[in-house]
Amino acid sequence: MITNPNSATQRIKNHLSYKLGQELITYNTGGGGVISLLLKLYHIKKTHHKLTQFRKTLDLARADLAYPPLRQCFDFNEALWIKTWLTYRLGRVLLECDRDKLKGGYFKFF
């Protein structure tokens, strides 16, 4: 959850790419089964989707609760730096593979 809506770093860390990449890295260091990893990734994706749908309806209901644009946040440059981290990149690649799953996208990932 975002505690400070004016913080660009917290908003970037709330992206699905960052969350999935973070789970992949903790799985790599912590271990566990492949099936448990897939279930965790699926759970993260479903929870994120529900939260974004809730956020969209909340923004439509009350426009004063909408987040400001990222460029107006005080730590925008640091947020751009977070997008280059390994966690964000891994999650972004995993999402691209998920979009191309019918074309064999996961084979490219593994």
mmCIF file of C-alpha atoms in Angstrom:
data_model
loop_
_atom_site.group_PDB
_atom_site.id
_atom_site.type_symbol
_atom_site.label_atom_id
_atom_site.label_comp_id
_atom_site.label_asym_id
_atom_site.label_seq_id
_atom_site.Cartn_x
_atom_site.Cartn_y
_atom_site.Cartn_z
ATOM 1 C CA MET A 1 0.000 0.000 0.000
ATOM 2 C CA ILE A 2 1.061 3.534 -0.628
ATOM 3 C CA THR A 3 1.423 5.584 2.519
ATOM 4 C CA ASN A 4 2.490 8.801 0.791
ATOM 5 C CA PRO A 5 0.725 9.444 -2.546
ATOM 6 C CA ASN A 6 3.169 12.265 -3.326
ATOM 7 C CA SER A 7 6.130 9.870 -3.299
ATOM 8 C CA ALA A 8 7.054 8.658 -6.766
ATOM 9 C CA THR A 9 9.300 5.896 -5.387
ATOM 10 C CA GLN A 10 6.436 4.312 -3.478
ATOM 11 C CA ARG A 11 4.227 4.505 -6.526
ATOM 12 C CA ILE A 12 6.881 2.838 -8.710
ATOM 13 C CA LYS A 13 7.386 0.115 -6.104
ATOM 14 C CA ASN A 14 3.640 -0.456 -6.228
ATOM 15 C CA HIS A 15 3.786 -1.346 -9.947
ATOM 16 C CA LEU A 16 3.110 -4.952 -10.857
ATOM 17 C CA SER A 17 6.515 -5.268 -12.542
ATOM 18 C CA TYR A 18 8.328 -4.394 -9.328
ATOM 19 C CA LYS A 19 6.182 -6.710 -7.206
ATOM 20 C CA LEU A 20 6.720 -9.707 -9.498
ATOM 21 C CA GLY A 21 10.451 -9.071 -9.788
ATOM 22 C CA GLN A 22 10.760 -8.791 -6.028
ATOM 23 C CA GLU A 23 9.011 -12.141 -5.590
ATOM 24 C CA LEU A 24 11.307 -13.763 -8.174
ATOM 25 C CA ILE A 25 14.384 -12.515 -6.330
ATOM 26 C CA THR A 26 13.127 -13.643 -2.914
ATOM 27 C CA TYR A 27 12.304 -17.047 -4.422
ATOM 28 C CA ASN A 28 15.839 -17.280 -5.819
ATOM 29 C CA THR A 29 17.407 -16.607 -2.422
ATOM 30 C CA GLY A 30 14.812 -18.336 -0.241
ATOM 31 C CA GLY A 31 14.063 -21.403 -2.290
ATOM 32 C CA GLY A 32 10.817 -23.339 -2.373
ATOM 33 C CA GLY A 33 9.021 -25.197 -5.097
ATOM 34 C CA VAL A 34 8.289 -24.040 -8.586
ATOM 35 C CA ILE A 35 4.581 -24.598 -8.080
ATOM 36 C CA SER A 36 4.571 -22.445 -4.955
ATOM 37 C CA LEU A 37 6.350 -19.692 -6.916
ATOM 38 C CA LEU A 38 3.746 -19.849 -9.673
ATOM 39 C CA LEU A 39 0.945 -19.682 -7.112
ATOM 40 C CA LYS A 40 2.563 -16.686 -5.406
ATOM 41 C CA LEU A 41 3.009 -14.875 -8.723
ATOM 42 C CA TYR A 42 -0.599 -15.604 -9.665
ATOM 43 C CA HIS A 43 -1.804 -14.341 -6.286
ATOM 44 C CA ILE A 44 0.237 -11.128 -6.629
ATOM 45 C CA LYS A 45 -1.149 -10.523 -10.106
ATOM 46 C CA LYS A 46 -4.774 -11.077 -9.048
ATOM 47 C CA THR A 47 -4.425 -8.916 -5.923
ATOM 48 C CA HIS A 48 -2.785 -6.122 -7.915
ATOM 49 C CA HIS A 49 -5.556 -6.265 -10.505
ATOM 50 C CA LYS A 50 -8.228 -5.980 -7.789
ATOM 51 C CA LEU A 51 -6.453 -3.033 -6.177
ATOM 52 C CA THR A 52 -6.079 -1.178 -9.476
ATOM 53 C CA GLN A 53 -9.760 -1.724 -10.279
ATOM 54 C CA PHE A 54 -10.674 -0.372 -6.841
ATOM 55 C CA ARG A 55 -8.384 2.610 -7.360
ATOM 56 C CA LYS A 56 -9.987 3.398 -10.731
ATOM 57 C CA THR A 57 -13.494 3.341 -9.282
ATOM 58 C CA LEU A 58 -12.339 5.476 -6.368
ATOM 59 C CA ASP A 59 -10.837 8.032 -8.753
ATOM 60 C CA LEU A 60 -14.088 8.155 -10.712
ATOM 61 C CA ALA A 61 -16.139 8.601 -7.559
ATOM 62 C CA ARG A 62 -13.933 11.237 -5.946
ATOM 63 C CA ALA A 63 -11.560 13.111 -8.198
ATOM 64 C CA ASP A 64 -9.922 14.879 -5.260
ATOM 65 C CA LEU A 65 -8.367 11.563 -4.170
ATOM 66 C CA ALA A 66 -6.535 11.065 -7.472
ATOM 67 C CA TYR A 67 -2.753 10.824 -7.354
ATOM 68 C CA PRO A 68 -0.754 13.711 -8.814
ATOM 69 C CA PRO A 69 1.293 13.031 -11.960
ATOM 70 C CA LEU A 70 4.655 11.369 -11.329
ATOM 71 C CA ARG A 71 6.566 14.302 -12.787
ATOM 72 C CA GLN A 72 5.190 16.557 -10.070
ATOM 73 C CA CYS A 73 6.480 14.344 -7.247
ATOM 74 C CA PHE A 74 9.522 15.522 -5.327
ATOM 75 C CA ASP A 75 11.482 12.278 -5.843
ATOM 76 C CA PHE A 76 10.766 11.732 -9.536
ATOM 77 C CA ASN A 77 14.443 11.247 -10.497
ATOM 78 C CA GLU A 78 14.878 8.582 -7.837
ATOM 79 C CA ALA A 79 11.781 6.822 -9.176
ATOM 80 C CA LEU A 80 13.333 6.745 -12.642
ATOM 81 C CA TRP A 81 16.411 5.163 -11.081
ATOM 82 C CA ILE A 82 14.244 2.447 -9.479
ATOM 83 C CA LYS A 83 12.947 1.515 -12.927
ATOM 84 C CA THR A 84 16.483 0.431 -13.851
ATOM 85 C CA TRP A 85 16.807 -1.960 -10.896
ATOM 86 C CA LEU A 86 16.922 -5.707 -11.442
ATOM 87 C CA THR A 87 13.643 -6.287 -9.598
ATOM 88 C CA TYR A 88 11.720 -3.975 -11.909
ATOM 89 C CA ARG A 89 13.383 -5.354 -15.035
ATOM 90 C CA LEU A 90 12.697 -8.993 -14.103
ATOM 91 C CA GLY A 91 9.057 -8.241 -13.478
ATOM 92 C CA ARG A 92 8.739 -6.328 -16.733
ATOM 93 C CA VAL A 93 10.249 -9.220 -18.705
ATOM 94 C CA LEU A 94 7.948 -11.683 -16.939
ATOM 95 C CA LEU A 95 4.918 -9.564 -17.851
ATOM 96 C CA GLU A 96 6.054 -9.389 -21.481
ATOM 97 C CA CYS A 97 6.373 -13.183 -21.515
ATOM 98 C CA ASP A 98 2.901 -13.471 -20.009
ATOM 99 C CA ARG A 99 1.468 -11.296 -22.777
ATOM 100 C CA ASP A 100 3.124 -13.505 -25.416
ATOM 101 C CA LYS A 101 2.342 -16.835 -23.726
ATOM 102 C CA LEU A 102 0.548 -18.218 -26.775
ATOM 103 C CA LYS A 103 3.642 -17.498 -28.876
ATOM 104 C CA GLY A 104 5.943 -19.337 -26.465
ATOM 105 C CA GLY A 105 6.861 -16.337 -24.353
ATOM 106 C CA TYR A 106 7.735 -18.339 -21.247
ATOM 107 C CA PHE A 107 10.252 -20.426 -23.192
ATOM 108 C CA LYS A 108 12.143 -17.222 -23.932
ATOM 109 C CA PHE A 109 12.126 -16.346 -20.223
ATOM 110 C CA PHE A 110 13.459 -19.672 -18.972
#
